[in-house]
CSV table of C-alpha atoms in Angstrom, one decimal:
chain,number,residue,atom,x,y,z
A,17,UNK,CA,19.6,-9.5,-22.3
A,18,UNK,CA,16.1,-11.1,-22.2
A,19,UNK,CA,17.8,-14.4,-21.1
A,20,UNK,CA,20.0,-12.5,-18.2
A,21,UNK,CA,16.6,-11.3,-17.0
A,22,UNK,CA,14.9,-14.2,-17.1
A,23,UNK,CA,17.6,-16.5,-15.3
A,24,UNK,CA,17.5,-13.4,-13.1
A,25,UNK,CA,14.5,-13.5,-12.3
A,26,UNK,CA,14.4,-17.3,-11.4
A,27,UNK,CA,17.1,-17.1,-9.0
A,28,UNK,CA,15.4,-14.6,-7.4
A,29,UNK,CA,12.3,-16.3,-7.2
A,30,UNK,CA,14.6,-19.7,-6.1
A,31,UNK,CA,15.8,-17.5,-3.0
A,32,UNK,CA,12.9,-16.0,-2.0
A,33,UNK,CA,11.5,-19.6,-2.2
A,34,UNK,CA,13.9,-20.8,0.2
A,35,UNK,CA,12.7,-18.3,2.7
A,36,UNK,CA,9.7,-17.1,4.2
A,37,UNK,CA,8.1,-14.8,6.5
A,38,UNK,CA,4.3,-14.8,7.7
A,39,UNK,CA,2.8,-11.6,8.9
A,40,UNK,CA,0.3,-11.4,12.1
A,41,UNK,CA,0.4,-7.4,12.4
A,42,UNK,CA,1.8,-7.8,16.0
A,43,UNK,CA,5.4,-9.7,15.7
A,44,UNK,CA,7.4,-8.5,12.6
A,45,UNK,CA,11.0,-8.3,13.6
A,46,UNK,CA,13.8,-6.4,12.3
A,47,UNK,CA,15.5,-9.5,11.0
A,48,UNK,CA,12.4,-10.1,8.7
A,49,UNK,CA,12.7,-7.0,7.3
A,50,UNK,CA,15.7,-7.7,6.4
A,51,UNK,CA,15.3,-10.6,4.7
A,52,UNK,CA,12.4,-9.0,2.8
A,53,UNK,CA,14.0,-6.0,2.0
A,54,UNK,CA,17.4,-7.6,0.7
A,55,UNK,CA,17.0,-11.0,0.5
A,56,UNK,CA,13.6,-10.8,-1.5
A,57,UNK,CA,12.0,-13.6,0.9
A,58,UNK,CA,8.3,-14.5,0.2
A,59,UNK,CA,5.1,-13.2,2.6
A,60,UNK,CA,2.4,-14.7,3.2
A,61,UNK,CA,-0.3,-13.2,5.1
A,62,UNK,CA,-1.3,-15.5,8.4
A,63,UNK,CA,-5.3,-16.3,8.3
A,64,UNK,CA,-5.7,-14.9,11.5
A,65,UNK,CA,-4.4,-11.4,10.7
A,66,UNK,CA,-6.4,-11.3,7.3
A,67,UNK,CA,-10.0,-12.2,9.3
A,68,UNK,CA,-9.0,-9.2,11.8
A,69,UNK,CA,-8.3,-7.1,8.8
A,70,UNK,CA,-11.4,-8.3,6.8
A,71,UNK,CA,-13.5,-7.7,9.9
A,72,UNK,CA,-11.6,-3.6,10.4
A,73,UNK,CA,-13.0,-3.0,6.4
A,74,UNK,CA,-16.5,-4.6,7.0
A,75,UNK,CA,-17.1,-2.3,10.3
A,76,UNK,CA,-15.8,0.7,8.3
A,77,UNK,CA,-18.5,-0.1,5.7
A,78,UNK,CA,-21.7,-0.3,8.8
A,79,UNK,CA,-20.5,3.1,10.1
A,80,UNK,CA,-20.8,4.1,6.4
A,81,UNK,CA,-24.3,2.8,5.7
A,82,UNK,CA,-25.2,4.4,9.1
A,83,UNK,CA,-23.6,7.6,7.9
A,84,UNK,CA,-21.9,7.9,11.0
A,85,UNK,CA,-18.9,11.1,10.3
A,86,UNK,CA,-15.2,9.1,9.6
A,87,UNK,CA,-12.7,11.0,9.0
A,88,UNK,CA,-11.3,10.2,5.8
A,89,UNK,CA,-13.8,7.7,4.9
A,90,UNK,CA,-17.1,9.4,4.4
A,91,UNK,CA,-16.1,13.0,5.6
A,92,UNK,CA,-12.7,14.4,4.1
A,93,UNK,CA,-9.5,14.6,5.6
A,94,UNK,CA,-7.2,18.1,6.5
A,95,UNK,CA,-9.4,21.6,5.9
A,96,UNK,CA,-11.9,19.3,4.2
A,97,UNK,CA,-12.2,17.1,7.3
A,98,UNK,CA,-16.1,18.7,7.6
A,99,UNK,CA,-16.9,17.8,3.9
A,100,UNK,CA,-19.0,14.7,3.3
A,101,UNK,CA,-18.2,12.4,1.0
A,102,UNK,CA,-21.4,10.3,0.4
A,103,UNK,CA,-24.3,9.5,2.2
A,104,UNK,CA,-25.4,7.2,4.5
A,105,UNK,CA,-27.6,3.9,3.3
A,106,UNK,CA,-26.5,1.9,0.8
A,107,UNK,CA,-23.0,1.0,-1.0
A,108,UNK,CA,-24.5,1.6,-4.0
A,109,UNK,CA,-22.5,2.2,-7.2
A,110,UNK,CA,-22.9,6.1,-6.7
A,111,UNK,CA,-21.4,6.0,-3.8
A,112,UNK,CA,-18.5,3.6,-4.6
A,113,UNK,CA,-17.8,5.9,-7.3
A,114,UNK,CA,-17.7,8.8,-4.8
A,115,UNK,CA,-15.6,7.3,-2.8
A,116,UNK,CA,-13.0,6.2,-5.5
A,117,UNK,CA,-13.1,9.4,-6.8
A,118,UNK,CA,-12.0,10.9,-3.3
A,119,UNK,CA,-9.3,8.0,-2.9
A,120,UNK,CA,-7.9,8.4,-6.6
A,121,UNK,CA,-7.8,12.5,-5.2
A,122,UNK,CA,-6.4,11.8,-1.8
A,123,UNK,CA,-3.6,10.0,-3.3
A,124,UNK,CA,-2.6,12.3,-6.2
A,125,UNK,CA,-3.0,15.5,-3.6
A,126,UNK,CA,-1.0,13.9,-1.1
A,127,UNK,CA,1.8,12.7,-3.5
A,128,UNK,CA,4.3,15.9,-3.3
A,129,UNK,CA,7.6,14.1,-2.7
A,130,UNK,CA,10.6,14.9,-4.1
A,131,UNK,CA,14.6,14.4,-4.1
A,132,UNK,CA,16.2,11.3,-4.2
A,133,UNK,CA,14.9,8.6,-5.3
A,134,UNK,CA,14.7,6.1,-2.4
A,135,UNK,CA,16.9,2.9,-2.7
A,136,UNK,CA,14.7,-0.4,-3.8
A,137,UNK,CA,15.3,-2.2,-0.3
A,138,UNK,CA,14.0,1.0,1.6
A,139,UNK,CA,10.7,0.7,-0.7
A,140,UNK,CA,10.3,-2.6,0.1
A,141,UNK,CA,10.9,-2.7,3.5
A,142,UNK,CA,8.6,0.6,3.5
A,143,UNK,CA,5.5,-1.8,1.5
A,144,UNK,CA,6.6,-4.7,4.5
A,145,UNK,CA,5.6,-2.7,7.1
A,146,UNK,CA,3.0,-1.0,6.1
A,147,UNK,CA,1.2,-4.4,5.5
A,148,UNK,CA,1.9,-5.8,8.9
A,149,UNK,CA,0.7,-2.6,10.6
A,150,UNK,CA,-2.4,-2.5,8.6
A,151,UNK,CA,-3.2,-6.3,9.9
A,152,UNK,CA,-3.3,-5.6,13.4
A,153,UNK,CA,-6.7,-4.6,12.1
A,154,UNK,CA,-6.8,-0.9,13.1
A,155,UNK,CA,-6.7,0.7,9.3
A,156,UNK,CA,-9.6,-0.5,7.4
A,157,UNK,CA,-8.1,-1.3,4.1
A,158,UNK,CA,-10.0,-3.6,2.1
A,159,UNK,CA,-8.5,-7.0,1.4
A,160,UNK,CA,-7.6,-6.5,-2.3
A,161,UNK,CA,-5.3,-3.5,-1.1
A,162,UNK,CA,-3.5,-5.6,1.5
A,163,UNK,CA,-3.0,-8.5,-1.3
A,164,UNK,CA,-1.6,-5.9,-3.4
A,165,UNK,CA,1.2,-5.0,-1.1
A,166,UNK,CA,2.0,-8.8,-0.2
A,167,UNK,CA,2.1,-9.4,-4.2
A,168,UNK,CA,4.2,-6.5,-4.8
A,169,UNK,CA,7.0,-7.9,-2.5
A,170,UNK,CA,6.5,-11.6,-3.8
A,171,UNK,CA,6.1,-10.6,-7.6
A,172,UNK,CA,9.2,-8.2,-7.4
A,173,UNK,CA,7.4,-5.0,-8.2
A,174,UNK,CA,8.9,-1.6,-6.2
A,175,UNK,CA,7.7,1.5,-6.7
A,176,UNK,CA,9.6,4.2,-7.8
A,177,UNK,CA,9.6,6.5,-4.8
A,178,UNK,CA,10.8,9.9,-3.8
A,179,UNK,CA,11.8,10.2,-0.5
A,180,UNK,CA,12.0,13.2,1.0
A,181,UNK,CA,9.0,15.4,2.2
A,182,UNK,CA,7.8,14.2,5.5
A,183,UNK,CA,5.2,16.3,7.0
A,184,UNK,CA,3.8,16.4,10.5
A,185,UNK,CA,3.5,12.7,12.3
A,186,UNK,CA,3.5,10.8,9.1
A,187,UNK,CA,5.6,10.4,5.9
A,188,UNK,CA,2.1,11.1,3.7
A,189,UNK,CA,4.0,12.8,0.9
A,190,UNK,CA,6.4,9.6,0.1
A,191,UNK,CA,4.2,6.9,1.0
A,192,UNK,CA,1.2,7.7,-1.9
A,193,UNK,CA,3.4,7.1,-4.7
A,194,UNK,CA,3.3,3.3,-3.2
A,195,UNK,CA,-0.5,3.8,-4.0
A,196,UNK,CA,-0.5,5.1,-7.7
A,197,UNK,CA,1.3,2.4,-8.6
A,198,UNK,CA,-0.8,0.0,-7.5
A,199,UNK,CA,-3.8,1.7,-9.5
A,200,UNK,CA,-1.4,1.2,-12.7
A,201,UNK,CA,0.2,4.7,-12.2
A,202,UNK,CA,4.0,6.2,-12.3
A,203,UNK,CA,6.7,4.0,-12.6
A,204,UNK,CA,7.8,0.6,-10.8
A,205,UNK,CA,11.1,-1.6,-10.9
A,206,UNK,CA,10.7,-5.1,-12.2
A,207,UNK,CA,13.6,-7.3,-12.7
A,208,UNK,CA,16.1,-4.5,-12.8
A,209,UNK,CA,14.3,-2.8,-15.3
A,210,UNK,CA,12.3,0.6,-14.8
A,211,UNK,CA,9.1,0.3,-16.8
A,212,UNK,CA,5.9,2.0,-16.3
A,213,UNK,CA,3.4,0.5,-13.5
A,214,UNK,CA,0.9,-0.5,-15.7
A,215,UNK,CA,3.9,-2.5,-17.5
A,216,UNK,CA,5.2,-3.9,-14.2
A,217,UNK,CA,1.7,-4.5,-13.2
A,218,UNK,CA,1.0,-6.5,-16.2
A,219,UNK,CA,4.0,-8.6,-16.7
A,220,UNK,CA,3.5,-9.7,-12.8
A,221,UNK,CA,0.2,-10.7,-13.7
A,222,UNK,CA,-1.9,-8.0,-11.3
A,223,UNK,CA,-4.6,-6.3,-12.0
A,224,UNK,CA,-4.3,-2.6,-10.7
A,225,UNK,CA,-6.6,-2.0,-7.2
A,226,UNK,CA,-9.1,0.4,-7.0
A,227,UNK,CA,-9.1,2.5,-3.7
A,228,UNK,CA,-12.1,2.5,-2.0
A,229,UNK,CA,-13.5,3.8,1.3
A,230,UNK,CA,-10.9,4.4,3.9
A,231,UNK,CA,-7.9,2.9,1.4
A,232,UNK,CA,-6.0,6.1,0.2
A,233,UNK,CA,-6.0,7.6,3.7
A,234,UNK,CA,-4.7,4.6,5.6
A,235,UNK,CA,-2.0,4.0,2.9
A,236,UNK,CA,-0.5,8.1,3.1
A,237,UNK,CA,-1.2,8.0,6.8
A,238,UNK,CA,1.8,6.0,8.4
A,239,UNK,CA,5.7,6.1,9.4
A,240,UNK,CA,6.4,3.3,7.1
A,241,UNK,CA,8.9,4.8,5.5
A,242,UNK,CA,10.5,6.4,8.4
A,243,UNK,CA,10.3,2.9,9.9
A,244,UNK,CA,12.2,1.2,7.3
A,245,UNK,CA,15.0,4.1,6.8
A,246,UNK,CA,15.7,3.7,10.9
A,247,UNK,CA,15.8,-0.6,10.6
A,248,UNK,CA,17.9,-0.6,7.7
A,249,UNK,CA,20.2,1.9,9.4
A,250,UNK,CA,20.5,0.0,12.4
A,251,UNK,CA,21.9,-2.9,10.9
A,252,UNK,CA,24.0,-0.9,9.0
């Protein structure tokens, strides 16, 4: 069995080698999805689009040390939206742990889905999308978070995700269960085997990513996973 998952494995990687598909956060096509999804094709992350993401985080981090009120960053999101987080001034290592703290929270409240659990091509195509979105350079995630979606497609981790429970104008009860797995929580899919994350996590050599400042919000607050359902359904 060990050999049938190795030689697995490599021929998965061989294909995905073979392929390609750079995101810029402004031209993703359906047919890359695709290949991404199903084809397990590799992504790289185009220089230009991780500057403009780089650039999103580091202007989220001056309103913070001006304490200017962002929702979901230093103030809290929902009923809680009036609720500071931490004070203006310094990052210091008070306030990163405040702000973890409120990310590790925002994820674990926000992760109510249930039913099915949603095939592995959906998830990926899901993790694809949310990635290119984020580097139009609009959500503010820090760079280690975006690296951690790109690995997850290239170092075949998926989630295990529920999928139903979409409220309001964003699917922010399925999408947080992407999250906890890349902190090294729930359960992820590696090489056809369901193992816990921080398994998965440590036989695709990643270390687990520690939310931080707007992080948890922008990864619950999308239609990722609504996105992928309709692409993959289109083809179909």
């Amino acid at each position: 069995m060990a050999l049938l998952a190795s030689l697995m494995l490599a021929t998965a990687a061989q294909a995905a080698a073979d392929c390609s598909v750079t995101l810029d956060g402004k031209s993703l096509t359906a047919a890359q999805v695709l290949a991404v999804a199903r084809q397990d094709c590799a992504v790289a992350i185009a220089p230009a689009a991780a500057q403009r993401a780089a650039r999103a985080y580091d202007l989220l981090l001056a309103y913070a040390r001006l304490d200017k009120p962002v929702y979901g960053l230093n103030r809290g999101v929902g009923l809680n939206k009036d609720q500071t987080i931490f004070q203006g001034g310094e990052i210091s290592p008070e306030v990163r742990r405040l702000s973890e703290q409120f990310n590790r929270n925002l994820l674990h409240s926000h992760s109510a889905a249930y039913g099915a659990e949603a095939p592995r091509d959906v998830t990926r195509a899901a993790m694809l999308i949310r990635l290119n979105t984020a580097l139009f350079g609009g959500s503010g995630m820090q760079p280690a978070v975006l690296e951690q979606y790109a690995a997850f497609l290239n170092r075949d981790v998926t989630p295990v995700m529920l999928g139903e429970g979409s409220v309001g104008q964003a699917d922010i009860t399925i999408l947080p269960q992407i999250g906890l797995v890349m902190m090294g929580e729930g359960e992820a899919w590696r090489g056809g085997q369901r193992m816990s994350a921080a398994q998965a996590l440590r036989e695709a050599g990643l270390a687990p990513v520690r939310p931080f400042g707007k992080d948890a919000l922008a990864m619950v607050s999308s239609n990722a996973y609504g996105a992928a359902l309709a692409v993959l359904a289109a083809h179909d």
